[in-house]
C-alpha cells in the first residue's frame, strides 16, 4: 500500500509568503512590489488532526543581479520533499530558469522532475519520472514553484483574480486563484484578521483548497486547508517566519 499525497498539498508543504493586498483605492503595479527575502516554517496535519511529524522550510533568497533562489525542504516521517527554482525577477515577473523537484519517503513512490528554460531559443527541456520532454515556451510561462511567488506579488499589487500558464510534467496547466473574503483566524493563541483565498476549480469539483494570509506580516500564508473528494482534510499552519527588513 502506498500513501498518496495530494498534488496541491505537496506543492504547498511550506508555502511561504504567498500574499495578497486588496481594497486599495490605487493599487500598485506588480513592478512596484519588490521581492522580500524570507524564511518560513510550517507544520502539517491530516484528517482528525493527525500530525505528519515533520517540518517544512521555505526560503527566498537574493543571489544578486536580479537572480533569486526559491527553495522548499520538507523533512517528515511520511515524505521528504526538495524543490527549488532559480529565476530572474524583471519588471514584476518571475522568469524561471531552472526548476528541480524530488519527492521520496515511506510507502511513497519516488517522483523527480527537472525543467530547464531556454528563453533565447524559446523552448523548455526536462524530465519527469525518467521520461524526457521538450516544450515550446509560451509568453509568461511559469513553473510549478514560481507561479506561487508570482501569485504572491500579483495579489500584493491589488489583483483579486489571476490565472497562470504553468508548465508541469511536459504540459501546460491553467491555474486560477481568487481572493474571496476577509476572515478572523485563531493561531498560536491569538486572533488575527486575514485575507481568505481559494483555488478556483471547475464547476462540480469536490476538491477544495483554501488559504489564509496575514496582512500584519506582509500577507504571509498562515493556513492552508485542502479537502479531498472523499472528505479527508489536509492542513498546513505557519509555525514561525523571519522576513527581511
C-alpha atoms as one frame of an Amber mdcrd trajectory, in Angstrom:
protein
   0.000   0.000   0.000   1.341   3.411  -0.970   0.410   6.714   0.592  -0.844
   9.351  -1.839  -0.012  12.947  -1.027  -2.409  15.376  -2.742  -0.776  17.365
  -5.548  -1.718  20.745  -4.096  -0.528  19.828  -0.593   2.840  18.565  -1.777
   3.319  21.804  -3.690   2.312  23.864  -0.629   4.128  21.926   2.090   5.839
  25.152   3.012   4.019  27.697   1.027   5.652  30.779   2.394   4.870  34.346
   1.551   2.093  33.891  -0.990   0.455  37.212  -0.348  -2.469  39.426  -1.122
  -3.240  43.103  -0.725  -6.760  44.157  -1.658  -9.093  47.021  -1.039  -6.654
  49.761  -2.048  -8.115  52.703  -3.935  -4.936  52.954  -6.022  -3.251  49.507
  -6.064   0.398  49.286  -7.000   1.552  47.537 -10.135   3.451  44.257  -9.852
   6.586  46.058 -10.957   6.248  48.359  -7.928   6.218  45.495  -5.416   9.803
  44.346  -4.806  10.604  40.859  -3.607  11.276  40.444   0.107  13.682  37.664
   1.194  12.244  35.448   3.928  12.369  32.125   5.726   9.229  30.380   6.992
   8.462  27.029   8.619   5.180  25.089   8.634   3.660  22.089  10.364   1.202
  19.751   8.636  -1.690  17.539   9.737  -4.128  15.129   8.106  -7.776  14.314
   8.863  -8.707  14.319  12.554  -5.581  16.297  13.395  -3.061  13.505  12.829
   0.386  15.112  12.629   2.693  14.347   9.743   5.551  14.593  12.269   7.602
  16.865  10.122   8.531  20.400   9.314   8.755  22.290   6.075  11.102  25.178
   5.438  10.736  27.622   2.552  13.370  30.235   1.773  13.503  33.065  -0.752
  16.999  34.500  -1.166  18.566  37.168  -3.379  21.608  35.968  -5.336  22.324
  39.339  -6.948  21.887  40.730 -10.480  18.115  40.079 -10.367  18.714  36.339
  -9.872  16.880  34.658  -6.979  16.616  31.230  -5.360  13.251  29.919  -4.147
  13.637  26.686  -2.193  11.455  24.242  -0.270  12.727  21.499   2.047  10.321
  19.146   3.818  11.502  16.501   6.269   8.828  14.235   7.742   8.086  10.641
   8.688   5.914  10.206   5.592   7.777  12.158   2.943  10.835  14.235   2.129
  10.484  16.953  -0.490  13.230  19.011  -2.115  12.009  21.651  -4.548  13.923
  24.620  -5.897  13.775  27.314  -8.543  16.427  29.655  -9.885  14.756  32.598
 -11.601  15.159  36.175 -12.760  12.968  38.929 -11.344  12.234  41.512 -14.028
   9.500  44.169 -14.124   7.396  42.376 -11.545   7.615  38.990 -13.233   9.087
  35.637 -12.295  11.140  34.338 -15.219  12.036  30.698 -14.429  15.478  29.440
 -15.388  16.000  26.114 -13.609  13.401  24.047 -11.702  14.060  20.874  -9.707
  11.687  18.642  -7.676  12.190  15.419  -5.737   9.716  13.516  -3.536  10.655
  10.388  -1.619   9.567   8.674   1.563   7.954   5.795   3.433   5.368   3.920
   1.322   5.562   6.676  -1.306   6.533   6.254  -4.921   9.529   8.468  -5.645
   8.995  11.366  -8.022  11.545  13.535  -9.770  11.130  16.380 -12.210  13.539
  18.827 -13.826  12.855  21.725 -16.185  15.425  23.999 -17.845  14.147  27.144
 -19.542  15.950  28.470 -22.613  14.183  31.764 -23.280  16.509  32.714 -26.125
  15.683  29.532 -28.021  12.044  29.613 -26.870  11.977  26.048 -25.512  11.949
  24.241 -22.187  13.540  20.825 -21.787  13.153  18.478 -18.870  12.283  15.077
 -17.495   9.604  13.557 -15.279   9.941  10.082 -13.786  12.651   9.305 -16.321
  10.726  10.458 -19.404  12.192  13.462 -21.216  10.236  16.272 -22.867  10.771
  19.420 -24.921   8.067  22.086 -24.984   7.710  25.402 -26.788   7.657  28.249
 -24.288   4.609  30.485 -24.162   4.616  34.098 -23.072   4.736  34.369 -19.255
   5.212  30.614 -18.787   5.734  29.675 -15.137   6.902  26.521 -13.360   5.194
  24.603 -10.517   7.015  26.648  -7.855   7.427  30.035  -9.498   3.694  30.586
 -10.022   3.262  30.624  -6.240   5.677  33.521  -5.966   4.033  35.301  -8.901
   0.689  34.921  -7.137   2.259  36.485  -4.045   3.334  39.564  -5.975   0.192
  39.915  -8.090  -2.148  39.775  -5.110   0.100  42.141  -3.221  -0.222  44.541
  -6.160  -4.006  44.505  -5.784  -5.121  41.801  -8.229  -8.001  39.665  -6.957
  -8.431  37.069  -9.708  -5.429  35.661 -11.575  -4.694  32.782 -13.947  -1.279
  31.349 -14.810   0.044  29.030 -17.505   2.133  26.556 -15.545   4.468  24.116
 -17.296   4.345  20.844 -15.367   5.328  17.317 -16.438   5.799  18.431 -20.028
   2.360  20.017 -20.408   0.573  23.264 -19.568  -1.998  23.752 -16.795  -4.201
  26.820 -16.295  -4.212  27.575 -12.555  -6.661  30.216 -11.329  -6.824  31.819
  -7.866  -9.197  34.372  -6.351  -9.438  36.343  -3.111 -12.898  35.701  -1.674
 -13.217  37.183   1.831 -11.670  38.695   4.941 -11.729  36.296   7.864 -10.729
  36.142  11.528  -8.336  33.301  12.288  -7.025  31.993  15.599  -3.448  30.733
  15.532  -0.762  30.320  18.175  -3.199  31.561  20.814  -4.004  34.871  19.129
  -6.648  36.159  16.738  -5.800  37.952  13.520  -7.587  39.418  10.547  -6.683
  37.501   7.419  -7.350  37.502   3.709  -9.051  34.274   2.613  -8.480  32.982
  -0.916  -9.161  29.814  -2.866  -8.027  27.902  -5.912 -10.813  28.172  -8.485
 -11.767  24.764  -9.874 -14.239  23.501 -12.443 -17.899  23.648 -11.507 -18.898
  20.481  -9.679 -15.403  19.714  -8.406 -15.446  18.124  -4.966 -11.873  19.161
  -4.195 -11.401  22.455  -2.346  -8.282  24.443  -1.470  -8.493  27.451   0.873
  -5.706  29.785   2.035  -5.443  32.429   4.756  -2.900  35.301   4.701  -1.771
  37.626   7.499  -1.608  41.321   6.477   0.363  42.161   9.626   3.260  40.029
   8.353   3.445  41.059   4.721   0.429  38.826   3.987   2.317  35.666   4.869
   0.398  32.421   4.385  -0.677  31.287   7.872  -3.006  28.434   6.995  -3.863
  26.170   4.080  -6.756  23.698   4.075  -7.378  21.142   1.346 -10.499  18.988
   1.286 -10.353  15.914  -0.934 -13.356  14.384  -2.796 -13.575  11.599  -0.183
 -13.920  14.194   2.602 -10.426  13.804   4.021  -8.666  17.016   5.014  -5.047
  18.181   4.914  -3.902  21.295   6.717  -0.767  23.437   6.937  -0.179  26.033
   9.653   2.594  28.576   9.970   4.990  27.800  12.797   7.390  30.749  12.557
   8.762  33.152   9.972  11.543  35.689   9.510  11.162  38.416   6.926  13.955
  40.731   5.824  13.582  44.401   6.712
